[in-house]
Each structure stands twice: as structure tokens, then as C-alpha cells.
mmCIF file of C-alpha atoms in Angstrom:
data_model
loop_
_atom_site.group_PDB
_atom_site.id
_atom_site.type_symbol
_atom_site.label_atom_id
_atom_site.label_comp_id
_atom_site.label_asym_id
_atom_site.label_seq_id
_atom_site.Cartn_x
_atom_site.Cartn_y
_atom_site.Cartn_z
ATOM 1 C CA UNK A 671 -9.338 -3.406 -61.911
ATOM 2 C CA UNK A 672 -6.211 -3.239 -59.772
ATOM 3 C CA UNK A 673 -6.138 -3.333 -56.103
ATOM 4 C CA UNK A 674 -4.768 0.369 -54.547
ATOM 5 C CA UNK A 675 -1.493 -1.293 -53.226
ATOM 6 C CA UNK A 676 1.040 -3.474 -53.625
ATOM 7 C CA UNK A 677 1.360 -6.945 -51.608
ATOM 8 C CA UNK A 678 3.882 -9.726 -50.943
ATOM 9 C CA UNK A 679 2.373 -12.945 -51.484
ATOM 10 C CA UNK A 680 5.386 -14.537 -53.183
ATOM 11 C CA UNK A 681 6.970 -14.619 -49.786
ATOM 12 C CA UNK A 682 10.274 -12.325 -50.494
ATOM 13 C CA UNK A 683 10.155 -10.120 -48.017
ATOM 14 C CA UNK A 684 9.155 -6.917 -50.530
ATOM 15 C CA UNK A 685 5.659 -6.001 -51.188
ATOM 16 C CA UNK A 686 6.381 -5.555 -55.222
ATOM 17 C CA UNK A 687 3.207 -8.239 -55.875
ATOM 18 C CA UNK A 688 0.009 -7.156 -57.940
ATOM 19 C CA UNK A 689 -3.569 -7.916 -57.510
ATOM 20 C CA UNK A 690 -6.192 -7.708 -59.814
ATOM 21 C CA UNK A 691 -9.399 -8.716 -61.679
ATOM 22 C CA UNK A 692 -10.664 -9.177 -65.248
ATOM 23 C CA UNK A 693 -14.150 -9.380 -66.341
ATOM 24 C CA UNK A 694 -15.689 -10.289 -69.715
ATOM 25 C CA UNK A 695 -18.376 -8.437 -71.149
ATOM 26 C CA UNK A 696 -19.756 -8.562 -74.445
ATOM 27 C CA UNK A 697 -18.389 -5.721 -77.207
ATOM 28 C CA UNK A 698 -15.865 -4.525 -74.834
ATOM 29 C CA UNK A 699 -13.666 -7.362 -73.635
ATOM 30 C CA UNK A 700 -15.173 -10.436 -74.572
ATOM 31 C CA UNK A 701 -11.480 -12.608 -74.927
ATOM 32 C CA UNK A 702 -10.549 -11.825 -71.060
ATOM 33 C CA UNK A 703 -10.446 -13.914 -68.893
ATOM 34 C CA UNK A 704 -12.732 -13.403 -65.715
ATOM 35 C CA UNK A 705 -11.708 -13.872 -62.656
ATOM 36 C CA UNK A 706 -9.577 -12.592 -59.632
ATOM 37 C CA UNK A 707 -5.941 -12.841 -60.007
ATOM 38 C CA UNK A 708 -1.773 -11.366 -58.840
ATOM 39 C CA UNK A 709 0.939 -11.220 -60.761
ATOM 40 C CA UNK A 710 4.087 -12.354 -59.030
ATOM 41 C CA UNK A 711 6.899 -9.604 -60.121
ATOM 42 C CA UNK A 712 10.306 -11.158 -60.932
ATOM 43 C CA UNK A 713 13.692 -9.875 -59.112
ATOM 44 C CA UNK A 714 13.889 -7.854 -62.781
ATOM 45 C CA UNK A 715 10.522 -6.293 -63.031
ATOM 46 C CA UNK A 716 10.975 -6.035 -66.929
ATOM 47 C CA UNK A 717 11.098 -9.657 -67.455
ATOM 48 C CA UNK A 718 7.808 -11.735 -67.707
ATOM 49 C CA UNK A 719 5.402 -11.532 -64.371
ATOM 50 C CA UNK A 720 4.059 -15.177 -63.525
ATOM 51 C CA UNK A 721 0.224 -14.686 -63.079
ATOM 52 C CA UNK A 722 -1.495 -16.979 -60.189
ATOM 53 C CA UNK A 723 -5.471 -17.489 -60.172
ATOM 54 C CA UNK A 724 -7.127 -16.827 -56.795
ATOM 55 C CA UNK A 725 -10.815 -17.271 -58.280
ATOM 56 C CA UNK A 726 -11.621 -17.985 -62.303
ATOM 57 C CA UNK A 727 -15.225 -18.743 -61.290
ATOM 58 C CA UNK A 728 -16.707 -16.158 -60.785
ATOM 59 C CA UNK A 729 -18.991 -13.990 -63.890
ATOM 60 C CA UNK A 730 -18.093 -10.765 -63.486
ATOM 61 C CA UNK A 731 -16.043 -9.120 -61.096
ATOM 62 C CA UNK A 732 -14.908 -5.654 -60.155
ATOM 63 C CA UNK A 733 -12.924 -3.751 -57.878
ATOM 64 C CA UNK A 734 -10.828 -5.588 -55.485
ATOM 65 C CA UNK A 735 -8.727 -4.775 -52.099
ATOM 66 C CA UNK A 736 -6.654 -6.337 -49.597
ATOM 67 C CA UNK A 737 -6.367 -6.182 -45.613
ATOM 68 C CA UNK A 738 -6.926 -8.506 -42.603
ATOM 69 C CA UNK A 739 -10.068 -10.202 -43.078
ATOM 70 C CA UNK A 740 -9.195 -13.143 -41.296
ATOM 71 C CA UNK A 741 -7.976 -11.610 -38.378
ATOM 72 C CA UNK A 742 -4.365 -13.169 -38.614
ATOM 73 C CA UNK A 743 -2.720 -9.839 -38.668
ATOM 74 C CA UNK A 744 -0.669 -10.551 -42.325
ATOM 75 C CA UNK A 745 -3.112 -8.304 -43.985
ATOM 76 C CA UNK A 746 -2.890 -10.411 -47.556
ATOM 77 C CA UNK A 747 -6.580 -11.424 -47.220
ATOM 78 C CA UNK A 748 -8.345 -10.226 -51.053
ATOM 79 C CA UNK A 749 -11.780 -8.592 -51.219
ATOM 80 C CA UNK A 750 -13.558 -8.242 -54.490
ATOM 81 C CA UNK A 751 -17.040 -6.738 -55.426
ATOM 82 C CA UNK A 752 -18.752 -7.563 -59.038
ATOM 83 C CA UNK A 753 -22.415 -7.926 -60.962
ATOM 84 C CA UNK A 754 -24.693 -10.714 -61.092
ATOM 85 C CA UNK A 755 -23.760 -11.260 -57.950
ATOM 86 C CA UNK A 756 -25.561 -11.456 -54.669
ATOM 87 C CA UNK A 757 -22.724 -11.370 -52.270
ATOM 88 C CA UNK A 758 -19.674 -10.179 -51.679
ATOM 89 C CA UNK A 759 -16.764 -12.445 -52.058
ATOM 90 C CA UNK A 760 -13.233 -12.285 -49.667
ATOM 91 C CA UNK A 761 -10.317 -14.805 -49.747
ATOM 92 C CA UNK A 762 -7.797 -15.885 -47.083
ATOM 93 C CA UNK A 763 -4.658 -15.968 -47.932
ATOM 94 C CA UNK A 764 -3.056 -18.817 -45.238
ATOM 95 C CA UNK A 765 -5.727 -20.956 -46.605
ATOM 96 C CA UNK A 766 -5.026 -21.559 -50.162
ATOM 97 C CA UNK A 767 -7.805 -18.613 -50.864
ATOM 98 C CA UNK A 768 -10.630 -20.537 -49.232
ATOM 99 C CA UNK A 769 -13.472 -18.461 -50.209
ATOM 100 C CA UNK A 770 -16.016 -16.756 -48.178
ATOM 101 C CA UNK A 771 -19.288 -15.268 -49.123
ATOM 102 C CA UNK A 772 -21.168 -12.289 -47.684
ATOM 103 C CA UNK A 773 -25.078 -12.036 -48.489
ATOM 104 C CA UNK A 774 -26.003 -8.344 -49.352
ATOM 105 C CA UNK A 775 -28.878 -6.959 -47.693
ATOM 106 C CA UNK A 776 -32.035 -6.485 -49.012
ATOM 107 C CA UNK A 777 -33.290 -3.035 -49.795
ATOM 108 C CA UNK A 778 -36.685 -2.193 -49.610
ATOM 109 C CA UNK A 779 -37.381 -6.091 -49.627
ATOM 110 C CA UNK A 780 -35.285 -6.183 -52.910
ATOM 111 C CA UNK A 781 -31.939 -8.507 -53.113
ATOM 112 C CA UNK A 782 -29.166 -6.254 -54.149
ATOM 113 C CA UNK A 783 -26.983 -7.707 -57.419
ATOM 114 C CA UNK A 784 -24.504 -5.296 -58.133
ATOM 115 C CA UNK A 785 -21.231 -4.549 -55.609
ATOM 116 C CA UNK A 786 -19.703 -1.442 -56.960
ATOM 117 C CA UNK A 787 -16.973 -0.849 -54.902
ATOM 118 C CA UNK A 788 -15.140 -2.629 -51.812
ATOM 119 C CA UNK A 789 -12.662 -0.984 -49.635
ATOM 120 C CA UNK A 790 -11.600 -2.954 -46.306
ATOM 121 C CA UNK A 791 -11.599 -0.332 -43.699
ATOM 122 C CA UNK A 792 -11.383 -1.247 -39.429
ATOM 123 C CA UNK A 793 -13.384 1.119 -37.083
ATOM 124 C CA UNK A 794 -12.180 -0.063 -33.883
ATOM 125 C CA UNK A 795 -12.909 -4.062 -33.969
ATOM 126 C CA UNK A 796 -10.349 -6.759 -33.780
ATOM 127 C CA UNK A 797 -10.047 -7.228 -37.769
ATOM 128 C CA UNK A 798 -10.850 -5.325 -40.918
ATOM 129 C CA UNK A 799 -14.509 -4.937 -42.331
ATOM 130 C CA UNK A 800 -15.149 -4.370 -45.716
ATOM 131 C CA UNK A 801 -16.942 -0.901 -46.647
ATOM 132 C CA UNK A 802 -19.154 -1.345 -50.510
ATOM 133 C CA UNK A 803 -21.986 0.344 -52.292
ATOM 134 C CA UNK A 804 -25.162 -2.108 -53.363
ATOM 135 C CA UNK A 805 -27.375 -1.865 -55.841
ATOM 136 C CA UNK A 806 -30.607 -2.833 -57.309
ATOM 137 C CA UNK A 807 -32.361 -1.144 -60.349
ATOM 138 C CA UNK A 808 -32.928 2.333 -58.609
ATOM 139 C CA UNK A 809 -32.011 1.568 -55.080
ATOM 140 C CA UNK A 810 -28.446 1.709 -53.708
ATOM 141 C CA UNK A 811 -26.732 1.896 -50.273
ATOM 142 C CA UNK A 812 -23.798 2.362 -48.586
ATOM 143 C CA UNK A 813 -22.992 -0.888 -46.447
ATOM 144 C CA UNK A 814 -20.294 -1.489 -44.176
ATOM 145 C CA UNK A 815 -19.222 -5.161 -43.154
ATOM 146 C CA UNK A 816 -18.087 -5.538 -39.685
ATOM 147 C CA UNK A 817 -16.744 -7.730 -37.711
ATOM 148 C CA UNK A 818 -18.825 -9.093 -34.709
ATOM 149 C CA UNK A 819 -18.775 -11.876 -32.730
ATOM 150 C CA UNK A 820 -17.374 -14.809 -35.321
ATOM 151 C CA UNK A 821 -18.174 -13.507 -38.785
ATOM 152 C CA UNK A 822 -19.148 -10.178 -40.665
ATOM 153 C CA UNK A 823 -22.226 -8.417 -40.396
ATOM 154 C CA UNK A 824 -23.866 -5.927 -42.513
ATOM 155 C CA UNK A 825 -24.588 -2.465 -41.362
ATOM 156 C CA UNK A 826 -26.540 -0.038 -44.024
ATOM 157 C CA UNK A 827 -25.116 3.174 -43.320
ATOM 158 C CA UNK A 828 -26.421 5.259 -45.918
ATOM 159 C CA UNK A 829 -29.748 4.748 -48.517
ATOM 160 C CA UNK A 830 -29.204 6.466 -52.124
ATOM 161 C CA UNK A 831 -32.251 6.617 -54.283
ATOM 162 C CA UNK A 832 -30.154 5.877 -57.790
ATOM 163 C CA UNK A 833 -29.147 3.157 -59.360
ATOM 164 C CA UNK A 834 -25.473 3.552 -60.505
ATOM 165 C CA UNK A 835 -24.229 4.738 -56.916
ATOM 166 C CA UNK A 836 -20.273 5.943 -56.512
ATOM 167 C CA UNK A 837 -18.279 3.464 -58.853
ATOM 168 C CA UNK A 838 -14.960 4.719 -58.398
ATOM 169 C CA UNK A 839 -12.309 4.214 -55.425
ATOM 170 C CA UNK A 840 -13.400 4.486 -51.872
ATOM 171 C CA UNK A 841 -10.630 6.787 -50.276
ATOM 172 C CA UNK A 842 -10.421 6.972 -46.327
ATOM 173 C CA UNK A 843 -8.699 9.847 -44.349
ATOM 174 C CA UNK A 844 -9.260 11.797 -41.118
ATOM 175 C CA UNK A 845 -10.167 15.689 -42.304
ATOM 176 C CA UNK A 846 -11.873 16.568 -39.523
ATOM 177 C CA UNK A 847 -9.625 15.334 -37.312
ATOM 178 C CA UNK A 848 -11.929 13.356 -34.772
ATOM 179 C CA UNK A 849 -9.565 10.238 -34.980
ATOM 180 C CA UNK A 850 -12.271 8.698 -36.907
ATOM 181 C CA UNK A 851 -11.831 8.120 -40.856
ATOM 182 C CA UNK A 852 -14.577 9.285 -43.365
ATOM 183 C CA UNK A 853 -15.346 7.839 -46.773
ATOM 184 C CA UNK A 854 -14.668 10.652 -50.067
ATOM 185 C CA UNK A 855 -16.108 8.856 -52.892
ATOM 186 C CA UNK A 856 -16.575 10.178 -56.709
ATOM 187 C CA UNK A 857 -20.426 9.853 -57.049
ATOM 188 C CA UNK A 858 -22.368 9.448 -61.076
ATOM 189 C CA UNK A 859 -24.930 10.184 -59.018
ATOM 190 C CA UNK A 860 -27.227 8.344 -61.669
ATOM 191 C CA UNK A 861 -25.952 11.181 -64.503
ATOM 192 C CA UNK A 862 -23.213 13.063 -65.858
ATOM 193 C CA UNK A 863 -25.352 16.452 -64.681
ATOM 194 C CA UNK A 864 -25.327 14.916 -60.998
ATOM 195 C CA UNK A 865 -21.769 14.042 -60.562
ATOM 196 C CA UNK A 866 -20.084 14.769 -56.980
ATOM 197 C CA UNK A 867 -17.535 13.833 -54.309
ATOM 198 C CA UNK A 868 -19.151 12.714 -51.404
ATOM 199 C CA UNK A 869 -18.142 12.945 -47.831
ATOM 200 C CA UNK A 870 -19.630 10.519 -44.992
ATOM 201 C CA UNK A 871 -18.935 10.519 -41.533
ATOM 202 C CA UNK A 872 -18.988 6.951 -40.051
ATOM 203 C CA UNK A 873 -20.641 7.919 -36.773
ATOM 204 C CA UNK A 874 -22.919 5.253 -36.588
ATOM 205 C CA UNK A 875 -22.182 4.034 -33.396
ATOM 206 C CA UNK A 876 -21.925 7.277 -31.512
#
């Protein structure tokens, strides 16, 4: 999985660095190598990219984003979701990727192990939270991390009676024009016969 954009993390002024993950499952990929990664691009993008670890530890990650998680304003913080998981990792860049770990919430008194998606997002606090669908055999939600106080907090925003909830890229964008993003999301919605785009408002607080 590759993270939407571009970042520079090499330190040469140009935003031409790549993040991704791997994950190693068996019968599809089972000589990756999982983990969280970027690939620093050279000054001649067709010679050989130098790949730097972030996280090799953990079993099987997914999507992944960037933004400012620590609240230092750089924005090269990395965000990345997974399975057989129960939280939600996020890594600061000024400190050598020191990790920190977000519990999901529990669901109907169930502890969520599946992150589907992550998309760092900011509704009006001082640093970026980090907007993911959880999921537990058929329960799901829609959880956004934000920032309070010292650390992040989860807020369920939306409950989804499915198991396999929205597994492609979170995409944020005003259309209604209230000044206020809203989430469009391609949704399985637990079937082929069920697929959708969903639309949610982030109103919560109004």
C-alpha cells in the first residue's frame, strides 16, 4: 500500500520521497517483507531508490498516511492501519519514528482487530487526527481520532452492521460547501451486490 502523497524525509528540500507498507500473507505474498517503509528517490529517479525501515515489526499492515500527528507543524508524521491488530499505530518523524499506539474501541463490548483504512484529517484542533474504519467479525465503525487535551481520543462516528466495512482510500473534500470536509469512501458493503460510495458529514460536534 502506498501513502496518497509524496514526502521529503531525505531532507532536500523536494517532496519526491515514497512511503509505503508490505504485508505477508500466505498464497499471495508470502516472500515480502512486512513492515512500514520509504524509499528515498535519488537526484536521477531511474537509478536505484535506497529503502529505509520505519517499523519491520509489525504482522500485517495496511494502508498508511502522513500529516502532523505530533503537532510540530512538518507534517512527516506516518499513520498506518493493519489486521491482527488492536490499535492503531502512528510514528514521529523528529523522533527517530518513536512509535505510538492507539487502542480501538470496543464495539458492542467486542475489541476491534482489523484497521481498514487511516486517513489523517484536522477538524479544527491544534494537530491532525486520524479518521479509520474498525472491525470485528460483523461489526464495524467509523472512528475518528482527535486530538484533545495531550493525546488522541476516539470518537465513533458512525456504526456499520458488516464486517468488511469501506477498504479503499478515504477521500476528503468540501461538496457542500459548509467549510467543513466530508468523508467519500468506496464501500464492499459486506458483498459485491452491496457495493457503494458513501458520503458522511462530520457534524458531530454541531
Amino acid at each position: 500500500w502506498l501513502a496518497p502523497q509524496r514526502v521529503d524525509f531525505s531532507g532536500n528540500g523536494q517532496a519526491t520521497d515514497i512511503v509505503f507498507t508490505a504485508r505477508n500473507i500466505r498464497q499471495r505474498n508470502p516472500a515480502a517483507r512486512p513492515g512500514v517503509f520509504w524509499l528515498e528517490a535519488p537526484s536521477d529517479v531511474l537509478s536505484v531508490w535506497s529503502r529505509h525501515t520505519i517499523d519491520d515489526t509489525l504482522e500485517h499492515p495496511l494502508h498508511v498516511d502522513i500529516g502532523d500527528l505530533s503537532g510540530q507543524g512538518h507534517g512527516r508524521d506516518v499513520v498506518v492501519g493493519g489486521f491482527e491488530t488492536e490499535y492503531i499505530h502512528w510514528y514521529s518523524f523528529s523522533d527517530n519514528w518513536e512509535q505510538n499506539s492507539l487502542p480501538l474501541p470496543q464495539l458492542d463490548g467486542l475489541q476491534p482487530n482489523k484497521v481498514w483504512n487511516v486517513k489523517t484529517a484536522r477538524f479544527g484542533a491544534e494537530r491532525d487526527g486520524i479518521l479509520t474504519l474498525v472491525s470485528r467479525n460483523n461489526r464495524s465503525a467509523m472512528v475518528y481520532y482527535e486530538f484533545v487535551g495531550a493525546q488522541h481520543t476516539a470518537n465513533v462516528l458512525k456504526r456499520l452492521e458488516y464486517g468488511h466495512p469501506m477498504d479503499d482510500r478515504i477521500i476528503l473534500h468540501d461538496l457542500d460547501g459548509d467549510g467543513l470536509s466530508e468523508a467519500f469512501i468506496p464501500d464492499s458493503g459486506n458483498g459485491i451486490r452491496n457495493s457503494k460510495f458513501v458520503w458522511i458529514r462530520f457534524n458531530w460536534r454541531s
